[in-house]
């Protein structure tokens, strides 16, 4: 997609047999991929294609430099390593990321000038894990990272939004800093602000 594109109110739903047949489906590639000169503004992105596979992502953004803003990003229900990733990118901002299930919400790796303002959703990841993973990134800001659980009955792996895990057993965020230090937020800690360097906004494209 061209760097100045605008997309509004688009959604991708699960296939026929919603939340029943998906568990048998494995994919080794992203459902939606943004790369090259991808950028612009997306408004109300919603995808709950509940499939799996190690390298499957609902949304993957790779190697972009153009300004890219997503206003309401809903990625959920996958059975992959991550619901979404941002790899080797610059100048991306997400205003409200929402997710459900147990797969970590977001991996940000080898990227600069990235922001996520507000997180929510019926999500809890596996014991010892983290919902957010940041690796070797500079100048990023994440704010108002919070989850809520509307049903604490436990459910199980076959349930569309996964299994409820005690929030004392997992973490909101783990960062592997550029110098190799690993920083993990405490269980039950929900950061109002987590940052490194200075997010500069993403209104202007790089030369």
PDB file of C-alpha atoms in Angstrom:
ATOM      1  CA  UNK A   1       0.000   0.000   0.000  1.00  0.00           C
ATOM      2  CA  UNK A   2       1.245   3.507  -0.767  1.00  0.00           C
ATOM      3  CA  UNK A   3       2.625   5.602   2.071  1.00  0.00           C
ATOM      4  CA  UNK A   4      -0.295   8.054   2.067  1.00  0.00           C
ATOM      5  CA  UNK A   5      -3.145   5.556   1.937  1.00  0.00           C
ATOM      6  CA  UNK A   6      -6.228   5.820   4.144  1.00  0.00           C
ATOM      7  CA  UNK A   7      -8.329   2.789   5.126  1.00  0.00           C
ATOM      8  CA  UNK A   8     -11.511   3.053   7.151  1.00  0.00           C
ATOM      9  CA  UNK A   9     -13.650   0.559   9.064  1.00  0.00           C
ATOM     10  CA  UNK A  10     -12.423  -2.727   7.694  1.00  0.00           C
ATOM     11  CA  UNK A  11     -12.709  -6.108   9.360  1.00  0.00           C
ATOM     12  CA  UNK A  12     -11.653  -9.694   8.744  1.00  0.00           C
ATOM     13  CA  UNK A  13     -13.798 -12.346  10.369  1.00  0.00           C
ATOM     14  CA  UNK A  14     -13.194 -15.999  11.123  1.00  0.00           C
ATOM     15  CA  UNK A  15     -14.194 -18.501   8.458  1.00  0.00           C
ATOM     16  CA  UNK A  16     -17.409 -20.509   8.204  1.00  0.00           C
ATOM     17  CA  UNK A  17     -17.840 -22.503  11.399  1.00  0.00           C
ATOM     18  CA  UNK A  18     -16.710 -19.514  13.414  1.00  0.00           C
ATOM     19  CA  UNK A  19     -14.610 -20.514  16.440  1.00  0.00           C
ATOM     20  CA  UNK A  20     -15.071 -24.202  15.683  1.00  0.00           C
ATOM     21  CA  UNK A  21     -13.032 -25.111  12.606  1.00  0.00           C
ATOM     22  CA  UNK A  22     -10.247 -22.578  13.152  1.00  0.00           C
ATOM     23  CA  UNK A  23      -8.330 -24.700  15.638  1.00  0.00           C
ATOM     24  CA  UNK A  24      -7.340 -27.131  12.871  1.00  0.00           C
ATOM     25  CA  UNK A  25      -5.990 -24.388  10.614  1.00  0.00           C
ATOM     26  CA  UNK A  26      -2.262 -23.657  10.633  1.00  0.00           C
ATOM     27  CA  UNK A  27      -0.614 -20.840   8.712  1.00  0.00           C
ATOM     28  CA  UNK A  28       3.077 -20.011   8.516  1.00  0.00           C
ATOM     29  CA  UNK A  29       2.650 -16.488   7.145  1.00  0.00           C
ATOM     30  CA  UNK A  30       0.897 -13.270   8.213  1.00  0.00           C
ATOM     31  CA  UNK A  31      -2.761 -12.757   7.423  1.00  0.00           C
ATOM     32  CA  UNK A  32      -2.042  -9.101   6.629  1.00  0.00           C
ATOM     33  CA  UNK A  33       1.439  -7.820   5.743  1.00  0.00           C
ATOM     34  CA  UNK A  34       2.536  -4.178   5.470  1.00  0.00           C
ATOM     35  CA  UNK A  35       6.020  -3.687   4.017  1.00  0.00           C
ATOM     36  CA  UNK A  36       8.105  -1.547   1.640  1.00  0.00           C
ATOM     37  CA  UNK A  37       6.494   1.876   1.301  1.00  0.00           C
ATOM     38  CA  UNK A  38       3.510   0.881   3.428  1.00  0.00           C
ATOM     39  CA  UNK A  39       2.113   3.635   5.607  1.00  0.00           C
ATOM     40  CA  UNK A  40      -0.693   6.131   5.960  1.00  0.00           C
ATOM     41  CA  UNK A  41      -3.666   6.031   8.323  1.00  0.00           C
ATOM     42  CA  UNK A  42      -5.921   3.135   9.239  1.00  0.00           C
ATOM     43  CA  UNK A  43      -9.152   3.723  11.134  1.00  0.00           C
ATOM     44  CA  UNK A  44     -10.830   0.878  13.030  1.00  0.00           C
ATOM     45  CA  UNK A  45      -8.884  -2.235  12.064  1.00  0.00           C
ATOM     46  CA  UNK A  46     -10.476  -5.442  13.340  1.00  0.00           C
ATOM     47  CA  UNK A  47      -9.329  -9.002  12.700  1.00  0.00           C
ATOM     48  CA  UNK A  48     -10.057 -12.134  14.732  1.00  0.00           C
ATOM     49  CA  UNK A  49      -8.916 -14.882  12.372  1.00  0.00           C
ATOM     50  CA  UNK A  50      -8.380 -17.522  15.028  1.00  0.00           C
ATOM     51  CA  UNK A  51      -5.692 -19.632  13.416  1.00  0.00           C
ATOM     52  CA  UNK A  52      -2.225 -20.689  14.463  1.00  0.00           C
ATOM     53  CA  UNK A  53       1.231 -21.628  13.290  1.00  0.00           C
ATOM     54  CA  UNK A  54       4.550 -20.440  14.671  1.00  0.00           C
ATOM     55  CA  UNK A  55       5.072 -17.612  12.168  1.00  0.00           C
ATOM     56  CA  UNK A  56       1.432 -16.682  11.727  1.00  0.00           C
ATOM     57  CA  UNK A  57       0.522 -13.106  12.595  1.00  0.00           C
ATOM     58  CA  UNK A  58      -2.792 -11.333  12.239  1.00  0.00           C
ATOM     59  CA  UNK A  59      -0.874  -8.182  11.280  1.00  0.00           C
ATOM     60  CA  UNK A  60       2.844  -7.892  10.512  1.00  0.00           C
ATOM     61  CA  UNK A  61       4.594  -4.614   9.683  1.00  0.00           C
ATOM     62  CA  UNK A  62       8.100  -5.125   8.297  1.00  0.00           C
ATOM     63  CA  UNK A  63      10.824  -2.779   7.150  1.00  0.00           C
ATOM     64  CA  UNK A  64       8.680   0.343   6.730  1.00  0.00           C
ATOM     65  CA  UNK A  65       9.833   3.951   7.129  1.00  0.00           C
ATOM     66  CA  UNK A  66       6.749   5.922   6.052  1.00  0.00           C
ATOM     67  CA  UNK A  67       4.573   7.468   8.783  1.00  0.00           C
ATOM     68  CA  UNK A  68       1.943   4.906   9.749  1.00  0.00           C
ATOM     69  CA  UNK A  69      -0.866   5.551  12.256  1.00  0.00           C
ATOM     70  CA  UNK A  70      -3.540   3.053  13.289  1.00  0.00           C
ATOM     71  CA  UNK A  71      -6.550   4.417  15.151  1.00  0.00           C
ATOM     72  CA  UNK A  72      -8.072   1.437  17.026  1.00  0.00           C
ATOM     73  CA  UNK A  73      -6.215  -1.776  16.247  1.00  0.00           C
ATOM     74  CA  UNK A  74      -8.030  -4.983  17.213  1.00  0.00           C
ATOM     75  CA  UNK A  75      -5.902  -8.123  16.721  1.00  0.00           C
ATOM     76  CA  UNK A  76      -7.055 -11.154  18.662  1.00  0.00           C
ATOM     77  CA  UNK A  77      -7.777 -14.862  19.066  1.00  0.00           C
ATOM     78  CA  UNK A  78      -4.773 -16.262  17.167  1.00  0.00           C
ATOM     79  CA  UNK A  79      -2.813 -19.302  18.347  1.00  0.00           C
ATOM     80  CA  UNK A  80       0.586 -18.030  17.237  1.00  0.00           C
ATOM     81  CA  UNK A  81       3.743 -16.761  18.935  1.00  0.00           C
ATOM     82  CA  UNK A  82       2.357 -13.207  18.682  1.00  0.00           C
ATOM     83  CA  UNK A  83      -0.884 -11.621  17.519  1.00  0.00           C
ATOM     84  CA  UNK A  84       1.041  -8.821  15.774  1.00  0.00           C
ATOM     85  CA  UNK A  85       4.618  -7.750  15.145  1.00  0.00           C
ATOM     86  CA  UNK A  86       6.585  -4.659  14.093  1.00  0.00           C
ATOM     87  CA  UNK A  87      10.012  -5.597  12.701  1.00  0.00           C
ATOM     88  CA  UNK A  88      12.780  -3.240  11.556  1.00  0.00           C
ATOM     89  CA  UNK A  89      10.403  -0.293  11.254  1.00  0.00           C
ATOM     90  CA  UNK A  90      10.298   3.408  12.027  1.00  0.00           C
ATOM     91  CA  UNK A  91       7.579   5.997  12.547  1.00  0.00           C
ATOM     92  CA  UNK A  92       4.603   3.916  13.671  1.00  0.00           C
ATOM     93  CA  UNK A  93       1.927   4.897  16.181  1.00  0.00           C
ATOM     94  CA  UNK A  94      -1.046   2.867  17.407  1.00  0.00           C
ATOM     95  CA  UNK A  95      -3.866   4.646  19.210  1.00  0.00           C
ATOM     96  CA  UNK A  96      -5.534   1.905  21.272  1.00  0.00           C
ATOM     97  CA  UNK A  97      -4.528  -1.717  20.759  1.00  0.00           C
ATOM     98  CA  UNK A  98      -7.056  -4.321  21.867  1.00  0.00           C
ATOM     99  CA  UNK A  99      -6.576  -8.074  22.081  1.00  0.00           C
ATOM    100  CA  UNK A 100      -8.043 -11.254  23.530  1.00  0.00           C
ATOM    101  CA  UNK A 101      -6.653 -14.757  24.113  1.00  0.00           C
ATOM    102  CA  UNK A 102      -3.288 -15.981  25.405  1.00  0.00           C
ATOM    103  CA  UNK A 103      -0.886 -15.245  22.547  1.00  0.00           C
ATOM    104  CA  UNK A 104       1.340 -12.248  23.358  1.00  0.00           C
ATOM    105  CA  UNK A 105      -0.189  -9.103  21.896  1.00  0.00           C
ATOM    106  CA  UNK A 106       2.792  -7.485  20.209  1.00  0.00           C
ATOM    107  CA  UNK A 107       6.455  -7.998  19.338  1.00  0.00           C
ATOM    108  CA  UNK A 108       8.465  -4.873  18.447  1.00  0.00           C
ATOM    109  CA  UNK A 109      11.993  -5.672  17.254  1.00  0.00           C
ATOM    110  CA  UNK A 110      14.898  -3.652  15.784  1.00  0.00           C
ATOM    111  CA  UNK A 111      12.700  -0.568  15.441  1.00  0.00           C
ATOM    112  CA  UNK A 112      12.819   3.161  16.192  1.00  0.00           C
ATOM    113  CA  UNK A 113      10.270   5.896  16.864  1.00  0.00           C
ATOM    114  CA  UNK A 114       7.345   3.644  17.760  1.00  0.00           C
ATOM    115  CA  UNK A 115       4.399   4.393  20.066  1.00  0.00           C
ATOM    116  CA  UNK A 116       1.408   2.525  21.453  1.00  0.00           C
ATOM    117  CA  UNK A 117      -1.051   4.729  23.316  1.00  0.00           C
ATOM    118  CA  UNK A 118      -3.439   2.582  25.374  1.00  0.00           C
ATOM    119  CA  UNK A 119      -3.952  -1.176  25.523  1.00  0.00           C
ATOM    120  CA  UNK A 120      -6.953  -3.180  26.609  1.00  0.00           C
ATOM    121  CA  UNK A 121      -8.830  -6.403  26.122  1.00  0.00           C
ATOM    122  CA  UNK A 122      -9.762  -9.756  27.599  1.00  0.00           C
ATOM    123  CA  UNK A 123      -6.169 -11.013  27.461  1.00  0.00           C
ATOM    124  CA  UNK A 124      -3.926 -12.972  29.792  1.00  0.00           C
ATOM    125  CA  UNK A 125      -0.811 -14.731  28.607  1.00  0.00           C
ATOM    126  CA  UNK A 126       0.815 -17.939  29.779  1.00  0.00           C
ATOM    127  CA  UNK A 127       2.475 -18.181  33.218  1.00  0.00           C
ATOM    128  CA  UNK A 128       5.944 -16.649  33.093  1.00  0.00           C
ATOM    129  CA  UNK A 129       5.227 -14.875  29.805  1.00  0.00           C
ATOM    130  CA  UNK A 130       4.522 -11.267  28.812  1.00  0.00           C
ATOM    131  CA  UNK A 131       1.870  -9.655  26.620  1.00  0.00           C
ATOM    132  CA  UNK A 132       4.370  -7.183  25.101  1.00  0.00           C
ATOM    133  CA  UNK A 133       7.892  -8.000  23.900  1.00  0.00           C
ATOM    134  CA  UNK A 134      10.328  -5.260  22.871  1.00  0.00           C
ATOM    135  CA  UNK A 135      13.738  -6.215  21.482  1.00  0.00           C
ATOM    136  CA  UNK A 136      16.604  -3.904  20.506  1.00  0.00           C
ATOM    137  CA  UNK A 137      14.462  -0.804  19.999  1.00  0.00           C
ATOM    138  CA  UNK A 138      15.164   2.908  20.459  1.00  0.00           C
ATOM    139  CA  UNK A 139      12.902   5.920  21.001  1.00  0.00           C
ATOM    140  CA  UNK A 140       9.624   4.231  21.831  1.00  0.00           C
ATOM    141  CA  UNK A 141       6.706   4.993  24.135  1.00  0.00           C
ATOM    142  CA  UNK A 142       3.977   2.714  25.462  1.00  0.00           C
ATOM    143  CA  UNK A 143       1.268   4.086  27.719  1.00  0.00           C
ATOM    144  CA  UNK A 144      -1.791   2.933  29.659  1.00  0.00           C
ATOM    145  CA  UNK A 145      -1.124  -0.793  29.327  1.00  0.00           C
ATOM    146  CA  UNK A 146      -4.069  -2.544  30.919  1.00  0.00           C
ATOM    147  CA  UNK A 147      -6.100  -5.720  30.560  1.00  0.00           C
ATOM    148  CA  UNK A 148      -9.492  -6.760  31.800  1.00  0.00           C
ATOM    149  CA  UNK A 149     -11.072 -10.160  32.197  1.00  0.00           C
ATOM    150  CA  UNK A 150     -14.800 -10.433  31.735  1.00  0.00           C
ATOM    151  CA  UNK A 151     -14.908 -14.131  32.623  1.00  0.00           C
ATOM    152  CA  UNK A 152     -12.553 -15.702  35.165  1.00  0.00           C
ATOM    153  CA  UNK A 153     -14.082 -19.197  35.045  1.00  0.00           C
ATOM    154  CA  UNK A 154     -10.974 -20.657  33.451  1.00  0.00           C
ATOM    155  CA  UNK A 155     -12.349 -21.835  30.096  1.00  0.00           C
ATOM    156  CA  UNK A 156      -9.643 -23.712  28.180  1.00  0.00           C
ATOM    157  CA  UNK A 157      -7.509 -23.742  25.014  1.00  0.00           C
ATOM    158  CA  UNK A 158     -10.530 -24.548  22.829  1.00  0.00           C
ATOM    159  CA  UNK A 159     -12.390 -21.431  23.953  1.00  0.00           C
ATOM    160  CA  UNK A 160     -12.118 -18.547  21.490  1.00  0.00           C
ATOM    161  CA  UNK A 161     -10.527 -16.162  23.990  1.00  0.00           C
ATOM    162  CA  UNK A 162      -8.347 -18.815  25.566  1.00  0.00           C
ATOM    163  CA  UNK A 163      -7.688 -19.674  29.192  1.00  0.00           C
ATOM    164  CA  UNK A 164      -7.750 -17.304  32.139  1.00  0.00           C
ATOM    165  CA  UNK A 165      -4.405 -17.221  33.927  1.00  0.00           C
ATOM    166  CA  UNK A 166      -3.815 -15.622  37.309  1.00  0.00           C
ATOM    167  CA  UNK A 167      -2.324 -12.128  36.723  1.00  0.00           C
ATOM    168  CA  UNK A 168       0.198 -12.859  39.479  1.00  0.00           C
ATOM    169  CA  UNK A 169       1.769 -15.447  37.161  1.00  0.00           C
ATOM    170  CA  UNK A 170       2.528 -13.365  34.060  1.00  0.00           C
ATOM    171  CA  UNK A 171       3.818  -9.933  33.062  1.00  0.00           C
ATOM    172  CA  UNK A 172       2.605  -7.051  30.956  1.00  0.00           C
ATOM    173  CA  UNK A 173       5.939  -6.304  29.260  1.00  0.00           C
ATOM    174  CA  UNK A 174       9.452  -7.637  28.722  1.00  0.00           C
ATOM    175  CA  UNK A 175      12.129  -5.508  27.065  1.00  0.00           C
ATOM    176  CA  UNK A 176      15.505  -6.671  25.799  1.00  0.00           C
ATOM    177  CA  UNK A 177      17.354  -3.345  25.629  1.00  0.00           C
ATOM    178  CA  UNK A 178      19.955  -2.483  22.954  1.00  0.00           C
ATOM    179  CA  UNK A 179      22.728  -3.204  25.490  1.00  0.00           C
ATOM    180  CA  UNK A 180      21.329  -6.671  26.178  1.00  0.00           C
ATOM    181  CA  UNK A 181      19.710  -5.916  29.539  1.00  0.00           C
ATOM    182  CA  UNK A 182      16.373  -7.663  30.075  1.00  0.00           C
ATOM    183  CA  UNK A 183      13.705  -5.669  31.905  1.00  0.00           C
ATOM    184  CA  UNK A 184      10.405  -7.258  32.895  1.00  0.00           C
ATOM    185  CA  UNK A 185       7.536  -5.493  34.622  1.00  0.00           C
ATOM    186  CA  UNK A 186       6.312  -7.054  37.845  1.00  0.00           C
ATOM    187  CA  UNK A 187       3.276  -9.365  37.836  1.00  0.00           C
ATOM    188  CA  UNK A 188       0.068  -7.353  38.277  1.00  0.00           C
ATOM    189  CA  UNK A 189       1.932  -4.160  37.316  1.00  0.00           C
ATOM    190  CA  UNK A 190       0.084  -2.210  34.620  1.00  0.00           C
ATOM    191  CA  UNK A 191       2.361   0.634  33.455  1.00  0.00           C
ATOM    192  CA  UNK A 192       0.919   4.074  32.823  1.00  0.00           C
ATOM    193  CA  UNK A 193       4.114   4.875  30.918  1.00  0.00           C
ATOM    194  CA  UNK A 194       7.038   2.785  29.654  1.00  0.00           C
ATOM    195  CA  UNK A 195       9.531   4.432  27.344  1.00  0.00           C
ATOM    196  CA  UNK A 196      13.091   4.512  26.067  1.00  0.00           C
ATOM    197  CA  UNK A 197      14.555   7.615  24.466  1.00  0.00           C
ATOM    198  CA  UNK A 198      12.066  10.059  22.969  1.00  0.00           C
ATOM    199  CA  UNK A 199       9.238   9.227  20.605  1.00  0.00           C
ATOM    200  CA  UNK A 200       9.235  12.074  18.058  1.00  0.00           C
ATOM    201  CA  UNK A 201       5.862  11.595  16.426  1.00  0.00           C
ATOM    202  CA  UNK A 202       5.465  10.247  12.916  1.00  0.00           C
ATOM    203  CA  UNK A 203       3.996  13.060  10.867  1.00  0.00           C
ATOM    204  CA  UNK A 204       6.799  13.428   8.358  1.00  0.00           C
ATOM    205  CA  UNK A 205       8.337  10.804   6.094  1.00  0.00           C
ATOM    206  CA  UNK A 206      12.062  10.183   6.165  1.00  0.00           C
ATOM    207  CA  UNK A 207      14.221  11.127   3.225  1.00  0.00           C
TER     208      UNK A 207
END
